[in-house]
Structure formats: structure tokens, C-alpha cells
PDB file of C-alpha atoms in Angstrom:
ATOM      1  CA  MET A   1      72.670  87.715  94.597  1.00  0.00           C
ATOM      2  CA  PRO A   2      75.126  89.737  92.556  1.00  0.00           C
ATOM      3  CA  PHE A   3      74.602  89.953  88.827  1.00  0.00           C
ATOM      4  CA  SER A   4      77.199  90.317  86.095  1.00  0.00           C
ATOM      5  CA  PHE A   5      77.320  92.946  83.375  1.00  0.00           C
ATOM      6  CA  SER A   6      76.212  90.313  80.835  1.00  0.00           C
ATOM      7  CA  ASN A   7      73.013  89.841  82.857  1.00  0.00           C
ATOM      8  CA  GLY A   8      72.173  93.479  82.090  1.00  0.00           C
ATOM      9  CA  LEU A   9      72.656  92.847  78.378  1.00  0.00           C
ATOM     10  CA  ILE A  10      70.248  89.904  78.597  1.00  0.00           C
ATOM     11  CA  ASN A  11      67.639  91.883  80.569  1.00  0.00           C
ATOM     12  CA  LYS A  12      67.695  95.077  78.494  1.00  0.00           C
ATOM     13  CA  ASP A  13      65.122  93.659  76.065  1.00  0.00           C
ATOM     14  CA  LYS A  14      62.779  92.330  78.767  1.00  0.00           C
ATOM     15  CA  SER A  15      59.959  94.342  80.287  1.00  0.00           C
ATOM     16  CA  TYR A  16      60.500  95.686  83.775  1.00  0.00           C
ATOM     17  CA  LYS A  17      57.548  93.590  85.014  1.00  0.00           C
ATOM     18  CA  VAL A  18      59.181  90.363  83.794  1.00  0.00           C
ATOM     19  CA  ILE A  19      62.506  91.352  85.342  1.00  0.00           C
ATOM     20  CA  LYS A  20      60.812  92.106  88.671  1.00  0.00           C
ATOM     21  CA  GLN A  21      59.003  88.737  88.663  1.00  0.00           C
ATOM     22  CA  GLU A  22      62.274  86.916  87.956  1.00  0.00           C
ATOM     23  CA  TYR A  23      64.039  88.937  90.631  1.00  0.00           C
ATOM     24  CA  ASP A  24      61.334  88.187  93.223  1.00  0.00           C
ATOM     25  CA  ARG A  25      61.632  84.468  92.424  1.00  0.00           C
ATOM     26  CA  LYS A  26      65.426  84.579  92.805  1.00  0.00           C
ATOM     27  CA  VAL A  27      65.097  86.517  96.060  1.00  0.00           C
ATOM     28  CA  LYS A  28      62.775  83.835  97.462  1.00  0.00           C
ATOM     29  CA  GLU A  29      65.266  81.119  96.472  1.00  0.00           C
ATOM     30  CA  ASP A  30      68.161  83.017  98.035  1.00  0.00           C
ATOM     31  CA  LEU A  31      66.232  83.765 101.216  1.00  0.00           C
ATOM     32  CA  THR A  32      65.355  80.077 101.575  1.00  0.00           C
ATOM     33  CA  LYS A  33      69.046  79.180 101.259  1.00  0.00           C
ATOM     34  CA  ILE A  34      69.968  81.858 103.801  1.00  0.00           C
ATOM     35  CA  ALA A  35      67.368  80.605 106.279  1.00  0.00           C
ATOM     36  CA  LYS A  36      68.582  76.995 105.965  1.00  0.00           C
ATOM     37  CA  TRP A  37      72.213  78.065 106.314  1.00  0.00           C
ATOM     38  CA  GLN A  38      71.478  80.147 109.382  1.00  0.00           C
ATOM     39  CA  VAL A  39      69.563  77.330 111.083  1.00  0.00           C
ATOM     40  CA  THR A  40      72.267  74.729 110.421  1.00  0.00           C
ATOM     41  CA  THR A  41      75.217  76.945 111.395  1.00  0.00           C
ATOM     42  CA  LYS A  42      73.462  78.876 114.186  1.00  0.00           C
ATOM     43  CA  ALA A  43      75.428  81.890 112.998  1.00  0.00           C
ATOM     44  CA  ARG A  44      74.332  85.509 113.203  1.00  0.00           C
ATOM     45  CA  LEU A  45      73.756  86.970 109.786  1.00  0.00           C
ATOM     46  CA  VAL A  46      73.928  90.729 109.315  1.00  0.00           C
ATOM     47  CA  THR A  47      73.432  92.692 106.103  1.00  0.00           C
ATOM     48  CA  THR A  48      73.573  96.336 105.110  1.00  0.00           C
ATOM     49  CA  THR A  49      71.197  97.405 102.358  1.00  0.00           C
ATOM     50  CA  HIS A  50      68.878 100.147 101.186  1.00  0.00           C
ATOM     51  CA  PHE A  51      65.263 100.407 102.279  1.00  0.00           C
ATOM     52  CA  HIS A  52      63.714  99.310  98.958  1.00  0.00           C
ATOM     53  CA  LEU A  53      65.623  96.006  98.943  1.00  0.00           C
ATOM     54  CA  TYR A  54      64.806  95.561 102.625  1.00  0.00           C
ATOM     55  CA  THR A  55      61.072  95.776 101.815  1.00  0.00           C
ATOM     56  CA  ILE A  56      61.462  93.180  99.036  1.00  0.00           C
ATOM     57  CA  TRP A  57      63.308  90.847 101.405  1.00  0.00           C
ATOM     58  CA  GLN A  58      60.791  91.378 104.197  1.00  0.00           C
ATOM     59  CA  LYS A  59      57.857  90.761 101.829  1.00  0.00           C
ATOM     60  CA  ASN A  60      59.366  87.522 100.533  1.00  0.00           C
ATOM     61  CA  SER A  61      60.690  86.193 103.822  1.00  0.00           C
ATOM     62  CA  ALA A  62      59.208  83.117 105.408  1.00  0.00           C
ATOM     63  CA  GLY A  63      60.342  81.847 108.781  1.00  0.00           C
ATOM     64  CA  TYR A  64      62.488  84.849 109.649  1.00  0.00           C
ATOM     65  CA  GLN A  65      62.467  88.604 109.780  1.00  0.00           C
ATOM     66  CA  LEU A  66      64.942  91.449 109.515  1.00  0.00           C
ATOM     67  CA  LYS A  67      65.664  93.500 112.626  1.00  0.00           C
ATOM     68  CA  ARG A  68      67.273  96.909 112.128  1.00  0.00           C
ATOM     69  CA  PHE A  69      70.444  97.727 114.018  1.00  0.00           C
ATOM     70  CA  GLU A  70      70.755 101.109 115.644  1.00  0.00           C
ATOM     71  CA  ASP A  71      74.369 101.295 114.504  1.00  0.00           C
ATOM     72  CA  TYR A  72      75.242 101.380 110.837  1.00  0.00           C
ATOM     73  CA  ILE A  73      77.598  98.404 110.575  1.00  0.00           C
ATOM     74  CA  ASP A  74      79.047  98.465 107.061  1.00  0.00           C
ATOM     75  CA  PRO A  75      79.697 101.977 105.742  1.00  0.00           C
ATOM     76  CA  TYR A  76      81.246 100.509 102.582  1.00  0.00           C
ATOM     77  CA  ALA A  77      77.975  98.883 101.465  1.00  0.00           C
ATOM     78  CA  LYS A  78      76.457 102.215 100.463  1.00  0.00           C
ATOM     79  CA  MET A  79      77.073 102.769  96.752  1.00  0.00           C
ATOM     80  CA  ASN A  80      78.080 106.009  95.110  1.00  0.00           C
ATOM     81  CA  LEU A  81      76.269 107.115  91.938  1.00  0.00           C
ATOM     82  CA  ILE A  82      78.627 105.349  89.502  1.00  0.00           C
ATOM     83  CA  GLN A  83      78.473 102.073  91.456  1.00  0.00           C
ATOM     84  CA  TRP A  84      74.677 102.361  91.607  1.00  0.00           C
ATOM     85  CA  MET A  85      74.406 102.954  87.857  1.00  0.00           C
ATOM     86  CA  ILE A  86      76.506  99.836  87.159  1.00  0.00           C
ATOM     87  CA  ALA A  87      74.570  97.724  89.684  1.00  0.00           C
ATOM     88  CA  SER A  88      71.207  98.877  88.301  1.00  0.00           C
ATOM     89  CA  PHE A  89      72.272  97.973  84.753  1.00  0.00           C
ATOM     90  CA  CYS A  90      73.545  94.544  85.838  1.00  0.00           C
ATOM     91  CA  THR A  91      70.229  93.853  87.583  1.00  0.00           C
ATOM     92  CA  THR A  92      67.656  95.349  85.196  1.00  0.00           C
ATOM     93  CA  GLY A  93      69.417  96.147  81.922  1.00  0.00           C
ATOM     94  CA  ARG A  94      68.638  99.830  82.500  1.00  0.00           C
ATOM     95  CA  ILE A  95      70.846 102.552  83.916  1.00  0.00           C
ATOM     96  CA  LYS A  96      69.218 104.521  86.733  1.00  0.00           C
ATOM     97  CA  TYR A  97      70.690 107.955  87.215  1.00  0.00           C
ATOM     98  CA  ASP A  98      68.204 109.458  89.634  1.00  0.00           C
ATOM     99  CA  LYS A  99      67.227 106.622  91.949  1.00  0.00           C
ATOM    100  CA  ASN A 100      70.374 106.120  93.996  1.00  0.00           C
ATOM    101  CA  PRO A 101      68.996 104.971  97.391  1.00  0.00           C
ATOM    102  CA  LYS A 102      69.675 107.246 100.318  1.00  0.00           C
ATOM    103  CA  GLY A 103      68.379 105.245 103.289  1.00  0.00           C
ATOM    104  CA  TRP A 104      70.972 102.533 103.961  1.00  0.00           C
ATOM    105  CA  GLU A 105      70.657 100.559 107.199  1.00  0.00           C
ATOM    106  CA  SER A 106      72.092  97.413 108.771  1.00  0.00           C
ATOM    107  CA  TYR A 107      69.797  94.490 109.590  1.00  0.00           C
ATOM    108  CA  GLU A 108      70.124  91.156 111.349  1.00  0.00           C
ATOM    109  CA  TRP A 109      68.288  88.073 110.113  1.00  0.00           C
ATOM    110  CA  ILE A 110      66.188  86.693 112.983  1.00  0.00           C
ATOM    111  CA  THR A 111      64.838  83.156 112.643  1.00  0.00           C
ATOM    112  CA  LEU A 112      61.231  82.801 113.797  1.00  0.00           C
ATOM    113  CA  ARG A 113      60.451  79.715 115.792  1.00  0.00           C
TER     114      ARG A 113
END
């Protein structure tokens, strides 16, 4: 669920609580779409993300779980500080200098039966 720079301009006047509620709702919608896609295509779905986003996904998941890979699959997914500052602004309307995630891991989406 990538956001554009203009999304940051829209969100800069909203409270962080409102932004988080909207984000959680969008995550649930996206995770539902992912689950349906994975069931219909029977494809393996792998993602590389930071631990905080993993916990949000795991909390909002229904019908599937994320299993961590031992091997780090996508070394290009980890953002440097400038990329993180841009991504944080596009998501929340605030620039985060000090919260660049360190713990990036690769996960596979596992459908629960």
C-alpha cells in the first residue's frame, strides 16, 4: 500500500491517532485482498518488511499468518535514512528522523485452513 507525497500533505493536519486508525483500516482491506488473491492463484507470497509493520499485519490478519524466513530474501527492501524519511512523510505527514527500523526480515504468507 504505497502512498504518494500528496498523501503526506493531506495527513499533516490530522492527528496521529486518526492516521493510525485509517492506516489500520487500509491494512485490513489490503490483507483481505492479498488473502483472496493467494487462495485463487495458489501462489506463494513473500514479503520483506520491518518488525513494526509485521506486527501490524499479524494483528490485523484473519485466515493467514506470516512465517519468518531464515534467509533474508530481499536486501533492497531495507530503506536508508533518506528513503525512510520520505516514506514516513508520505504515510503520516510527518518526517521521522530517528525511527528508521533496523530489524528487517522476510516473511511468507501462510493461509490457515
